[in-house]
Coordinates of C-alpha atoms in Angstrom, one line a residue:
Chain I
M1156 CA 34.3 139.6 130.4
K1157 CA 36.9 139.5 133.2
F1158 CA 40.4 139.2 131.7
T1159 CA 41.9 136.9 134.2
Q1160 CA 44.8 134.6 133.5
E1161 CA 42.2 131.8 133.5
N1162 CA 40.1 133.5 130.8
L1163 CA 43.2 134.3 128.7
Q1164 CA 44.4 130.7 128.9
K1165 CA 41.0 129.5 127.8
A1166 CA 41.2 131.9 124.8
A1167 CA 44.7 130.6 124.1
D1168 CA 43.6 127.0 124.2
I1169 CA 40.8 127.7 121.8
G1170 CA 43.2 129.6 119.6
S1171 CA 45.7 126.8 119.6
Q1172 CA 43.0 124.3 118.7
R1173 CA 41.9 126.4 115.8
V1174 CA 45.5 126.8 114.6
S1175 CA 46.1 123.1 114.8
E1176 CA 43.0 122.4 112.7
A1177 CA 44.1 125.0 110.2
F1178 CA 47.6 123.6 110.0
S1179 CA 46.3 120.1 109.5
R1180 CA 44.1 121.2 106.7
L1181 CA 46.9 123.2 105.0
S1182 CA 49.4 120.4 105.2
S1183 CA 47.0 117.5 104.7
S1184 CA 48.6 115.9 107.7
D1185 CA 47.7 115.6 111.4
A1186 CA 49.1 118.6 113.4
K1187 CA 49.3 118.4 117.2
V1188 CA 49.4 121.2 119.7
E1189 CA 52.5 120.6 121.9
V1190 CA 52.4 123.8 123.9
S1191 CA 49.6 126.3 124.4
K1192 CA 50.2 129.1 126.9
V1193 CA 49.7 132.7 127.6
E1194 CA 51.9 134.8 130.0
T1195 CA 52.4 138.3 131.0
V1196 CA 56.1 139.0 131.0
P1197 CA 58.5 141.9 130.8
L1198 CA 58.7 143.1 127.2
K1199 CA 62.4 142.3 126.9
T1200 CA 61.6 138.7 128.0
A1201 CA 58.9 138.5 125.4
L1202 CA 61.1 139.7 122.6
K1203 CA 63.8 137.2 123.6
R1204 CA 61.2 134.5 123.6
V1205 CA 60.1 135.1 120.0
T1206 CA 63.7 135.4 118.7
P1207 CA 64.5 132.2 116.8
P1208 CA 67.3 130.1 118.4
E1209 CA 69.1 129.1 115.3
Q1210 CA 71.0 131.3 112.9
Y1211 CA 69.3 129.8 109.9
A1212 CA 65.8 129.6 111.3
V1213 CA 63.0 131.0 109.2
A1214 CA 61.0 133.8 110.8
V1215 CA 57.8 135.2 109.5
Y1216 CA 56.0 138.1 111.1
S1217 CA 53.0 140.3 110.7
Q1218 CA 52.1 143.5 112.5
L1219 CA 48.7 143.5 114.3
L1220 CA 46.2 146.0 113.0
S1221 CA 44.3 147.1 116.0
G1222 CA 45.8 150.5 116.7
V1223 CA 47.9 148.8 119.4
P1224 CA 51.5 147.7 118.9
G1225 CA 51.7 144.0 118.5
A1226 CA 52.9 141.3 116.2
S1227 CA 52.3 137.8 115.2
V1228 CA 55.4 135.7 114.6
M1229 CA 56.1 132.2 113.4
V1230 CA 59.5 130.5 113.6
L1231 CA 60.6 127.2 112.2
P1232 CA 64.0 125.5 111.9
R1233 CA 65.2 125.8 108.3
E1234 CA 64.8 122.1 107.6
D1235 CA 61.3 122.1 108.9
A1236 CA 60.5 125.1 106.7
L1237 CA 61.7 123.2 103.6
A1238 CA 59.7 120.1 104.6
L1239 CA 56.6 122.3 105.2
V1240 CA 56.9 123.8 101.7
D1241 CA 57.0 120.2 100.3
L1242 CA 53.9 119.3 102.2
L1243 CA 52.1 122.5 101.0
N1244 CA 53.1 121.7 97.4
K1245 CA 52.2 118.1 97.8
Q1246 CA 55.7 117.0 97.0
K1247 CA 57.9 114.4 98.5
I1248 CA 59.7 115.6 101.6
G1249 CA 63.3 116.5 100.6
T1250 CA 62.3 117.9 97.2
T1251 CA 62.8 121.6 98.2
G1252 CA 66.4 122.5 98.8
I1253 CA 66.5 126.2 98.5
L1254 CA 63.5 128.5 99.2
K1255 CA 62.4 130.3 96.1
E1256 CA 60.0 133.2 95.9
Y1257 CA 57.0 130.9 95.5
D1258 CA 58.1 128.8 98.5
I1259 CA 58.5 131.9 100.6
S1260 CA 55.0 132.9 99.6
A1261 CA 53.8 129.5 100.8
I1262 CA 55.4 130.0 104.2
K1263 CA 54.2 133.5 104.6
E1264 CA 50.7 132.4 103.7
T1265 CA 50.9 129.7 106.3
L1266 CA 51.7 132.4 109.0
N1267 CA 48.8 134.5 107.6
I1268 CA 46.3 131.7 107.9
L1269 CA 47.6 130.4 111.3
S1270 CA 47.7 133.9 112.8
N1271 CA 44.2 134.8 111.6
S1272 CA 42.9 131.5 113.0
Y1273 CA 44.3 132.3 116.4
I1274 CA 43.3 136.0 116.3
T1275 CA 39.7 135.1 115.3
A1276 CA 39.5 132.8 118.4
L1277 CA 41.0 135.5 120.6
S1278 CA 38.5 138.1 119.2
Q1279 CA 35.6 135.9 119.7
N1280 CA 36.5 134.8 123.2
A1281 CA 38.0 138.0 124.6
G1282 CA 35.8 140.4 122.7
I1283 CA 38.7 142.3 121.1
E1284 CA 38.9 143.5 117.5
I1285 CA 42.2 142.6 116.0
G1286 CA 43.5 142.3 112.5
V1287 CA 46.7 140.9 111.0
D1288 CA 48.7 142.8 108.3
V1289 CA 50.4 141.2 105.3
P1290 CA 53.2 138.8 106.4
N1291 CA 56.9 139.3 105.9
M1292 CA 59.8 136.9 106.0
I1293 CA 63.0 138.0 107.6
S1294 CA 66.4 136.7 108.4
A1295 CA 67.0 135.7 112.1
V1296 CA 69.8 138.3 112.3
R1297 CA 67.5 141.3 111.7
F1298 CA 64.5 139.8 113.3
S1299 CA 64.8 140.9 117.0
E1300 CA 65.6 144.5 116.0
L1301 CA 62.5 144.7 113.8
I1302 CA 60.2 143.2 116.4
N1303 CA 61.6 145.5 119.0
N1304 CA 60.7 148.5 116.8
I1305 CA 57.2 147.3 116.1
V1306 CA 56.3 146.4 119.6
N1307 CA 57.9 149.4 121.2
K1308 CA 55.9 152.0 119.3
G1309 CA 54.5 154.2 122.1
A1310 CA 55.5 151.7 124.8
D1311 CA 58.2 152.1 127.4
K1312 CA 61.2 149.7 127.6
D1313 CA 60.0 148.3 130.9
D1314 CA 56.5 147.6 129.7
T1315 CA 55.0 144.2 130.1
A1316 CA 53.8 142.2 127.2
I1317 CA 51.2 139.5 126.9
V1318 CA 52.6 136.5 124.9
F1319 CA 50.4 133.8 123.5
E1320 CA 52.5 130.8 122.5
T1321 CA 51.5 127.8 120.4
Q1322 CA 53.9 125.0 119.4
L1323 CA 52.7 122.7 116.7
T1324 CA 54.1 119.5 115.4
I1325 CA 53.3 117.4 112.4
T1326 CA 54.4 114.2 114.0
Q1327 CA 54.5 112.1 110.8
H1328 CA 57.0 114.4 109.2
K1329 CA 58.6 115.8 112.4
I1330 CA 57.9 119.4 111.5
T1331 CA 57.7 121.9 114.4
A1332 CA 56.5 125.5 114.2
D1333 CA 56.2 128.0 117.0
L1334 CA 53.5 130.7 116.7
Y1335 CA 53.6 133.7 119.0
V1336 CA 51.0 136.5 119.2
L1337 CA 52.6 139.3 121.2
F1338 CA 50.9 142.4 122.7
N1339 CA 52.5 145.1 124.8
K1340 CA 51.2 147.1 127.8
K1341 CA 48.9 149.3 125.7
M1342 CA 46.9 146.2 124.8
V1343 CA 46.6 145.3 128.4
E1344 CA 45.1 148.7 129.2
L1345 CA 42.6 148.4 126.4
I1346 CA 41.6 144.9 127.6
K1347 CA 41.0 146.2 131.1
Q1348 CA 38.7 149.1 130.0
Chain N
M959 CA 29.0 128.9 86.0
E960 CA 30.3 128.6 82.4
K961 CA 33.8 127.2 82.2
T962 CA 34.7 129.9 79.7
T963 CA 34.2 132.5 82.4
K964 CA 37.2 134.7 82.9
I965 CA 38.3 134.6 86.6
L966 CA 40.3 137.3 88.3
I967 CA 42.3 136.1 91.3
A968 CA 43.4 138.9 93.6
D969 CA 45.8 137.7 96.4
D970 CA 49.2 139.0 97.4
S971 CA 50.3 135.3 97.9
S972 CA 51.6 133.7 94.6
F973 CA 51.2 130.4 96.4
M974 CA 47.5 131.0 97.1
R975 CA 46.8 132.3 93.6
K976 CA 48.3 129.0 92.2
V977 CA 46.2 126.9 94.7
L978 CA 43.0 128.5 93.6
R979 CA 43.9 128.4 89.9
D980 CA 44.8 124.7 90.1
I981 CA 41.5 123.9 91.9
L982 CA 39.5 125.7 89.2
A983 CA 41.5 124.4 86.3
E984 CA 41.0 120.9 87.5
V985 CA 37.2 121.3 86.8
G986 CA 37.7 122.9 83.4
F987 CA 38.1 126.7 84.0
K988 CA 40.7 128.0 81.6
S989 CA 40.8 131.7 81.6
F990 CA 42.6 133.4 84.6
I991 CA 43.9 136.8 85.4
E992 CA 46.0 137.4 88.5
C993 CA 47.0 140.4 90.6
E994 CA 48.7 140.9 93.9
N995 CA 47.1 144.1 95.3
G996 CA 43.9 146.1 95.3
N997 CA 45.2 148.7 92.8
E998 CA 46.0 146.0 90.2
C999 CA 42.7 144.3 90.9
L1000 CA 40.8 147.5 90.0
E1001 CA 42.9 148.1 86.9
K1002 CA 42.5 144.5 85.7
Y1003 CA 38.8 144.5 86.5
K1004 CA 38.2 147.5 84.3
S1005 CA 40.5 146.2 81.4
E1006 CA 39.7 142.5 81.4
K1007 CA 36.0 142.5 82.6
P1008 CA 36.1 139.1 84.4
G1009 CA 33.0 137.2 85.0
L1010 CA 34.1 136.4 88.6
V1011 CA 36.5 137.9 91.1
L1012 CA 38.1 135.9 93.8
L1013 CA 39.3 138.5 96.2
D1014 CA 41.6 138.5 99.3
I1015 CA 41.0 141.1 101.9
I1016 CA 44.4 142.0 103.4
M1017 CA 46.6 143.1 100.5
P1018 CA 49.2 145.8 100.0
E1019 CA 48.3 149.2 98.7
V1020 CA 44.5 148.9 98.5
D1021 CA 42.8 146.2 100.5
G1022 CA 39.9 144.0 99.5
I1023 CA 37.2 146.0 101.3
E1024 CA 38.2 149.1 99.3
V1025 CA 38.0 147.1 96.1
L1026 CA 34.6 145.9 97.1
K1027 CA 33.4 149.5 97.7
Q1028 CA 34.3 150.3 94.1
I1029 CA 33.2 147.2 92.2
G1030 CA 31.0 145.2 94.7
K1031 CA 27.7 146.4 93.3
E1032 CA 28.4 145.4 89.7
A1033 CA 31.0 142.6 89.9
K1034 CA 30.5 139.0 91.0
V1035 CA 32.9 138.7 93.9
I1036 CA 33.7 135.8 96.2
V1037 CA 36.0 136.9 99.1
I1038 CA 38.6 134.3 100.0
S1039 CA 40.5 135.4 103.1
A1040 CA 42.2 134.2 106.2
V1041 CA 40.3 136.8 108.2
G1042 CA 37.4 134.9 109.8
Q1043 CA 35.8 137.4 112.1
D1044 CA 32.1 137.9 111.8
K1045 CA 32.4 141.7 111.5
M1046 CA 34.7 141.4 108.4
I1047 CA 32.4 138.9 106.8
E1048 CA 29.4 141.1 107.3
E1049 CA 31.3 144.1 106.0
A1050 CA 32.4 142.3 102.9
K1051 CA 28.9 141.1 102.1
G1052 CA 27.5 144.6 102.9
H1053 CA 29.7 145.9 100.1
G1054 CA 28.5 143.3 97.6
A1055 CA 30.5 140.1 98.1
L1056 CA 28.3 137.2 97.0
D1057 CA 30.1 134.8 99.3
Y1058 CA 33.0 134.6 101.8
I1059 CA 35.4 131.6 102.2
V1060 CA 37.7 131.5 105.1
K1061 CA 41.2 130.1 104.6
P1062 CA 42.3 127.4 104.9
F1063 CA 39.5 126.2 102.7
D1064 CA 38.2 122.9 101.5
K1065 CA 38.5 122.4 97.8
K1066 CA 34.9 121.2 97.5
D1067 CA 33.7 124.3 99.3
V1068 CA 35.5 126.6 96.8
L1069 CA 34.1 124.7 93.8
A1070 CA 30.5 124.6 95.3
K1071 CA 30.5 128.4 95.9
V1072 CA 32.0 129.2 92.5
E1073 CA 29.3 127.0 90.8
K1074 CA 26.6 128.7 92.9
V1075 CA 27.5 132.1 91.4
S1076 CA 25.7 132.6 88.2

C-alpha cells in the first residue's frame, strides 16, 4: 500500500467512524464526528496540538506498543468529563461533581476503547501492527512534559510527527472529546519500508 | 451455564469489572471474584478455582496472553478486550480462549457467549 496523504486520510476517516460508533455504544447516545484529519507536522507543533487548552481539562493518555514512540491522547473539558461519567454510569447529567477513583477508571476505559477502535482501523487499512498500553490520567500541568518524553524516545527535536485527530460530540448532552493518535518520525520510516 | 458458577473477572478497570458484574448479576449469577492484573488473576485462579474467567488482554504486570499461556488449556476463558485486531484474536484463541468479545460490547452478546460456554 502507498502511504500517501490520501490513503492516510482514508484510514483516519475509517478510524473516526469506528470511534464514533464505539463512543455511541459506550454512552448510549448518538456521537458525531466533528473533525477527522491526519497531518504531518513538526513534532513541537504536534505536541502543542495535543496539550489541552484549559487548566482544568482532563487528559488521558496511553503509550503505543509497537516498538515506535507514539501515544494516544484524549482530552475533554472538565465539565464534559463529569457529564461523560454520568452517561457511562447511566446517571442524570449533573450527578457527578468530583471525579472519584471509579469515575477516573470509567474515563480511562473510554480512552482505552476509543484508542483501540481507531488503532484497529489504522492497522487494518495501513497494514501496521500497533497496540495500546494501559491508559493513565494526568493533570494538564504535567501533561505536555510527559508526552514530550514519550514521543521523543529516540527521536530528534526537529522530527516530524503524524497526527491523527478526531473530535467527537454527543450533541444531545453537548459533550466534546478530542482524540489524538500521535507518531513521530520513526513511525514514518517504518511505514515507508 | 449454571448460575452458581464462580466467575473470575480480570480487568485493570474497576469500571469495566462493575459493568460485567452487573450484566451477569442481572441474569442471576451471584459468585464473582475480581482482579486487576495478570498476576492476581493467576493467583485467584489457583486459589478460587472459578468455573469461568472473563479476561482482559492489556493489563499491568502480566497481560492476558501470558495468563492464557498458563491456564488456557484447562480453564474456561472468554477474552473481553478493547484490542480488536485479528492477530490478537487468533493468538488468544490459539492459547485456549473459548471466545473473544471486543469492547465496547453489547450486553446481549456477553450473555449469549457466557451461556454458550458449558
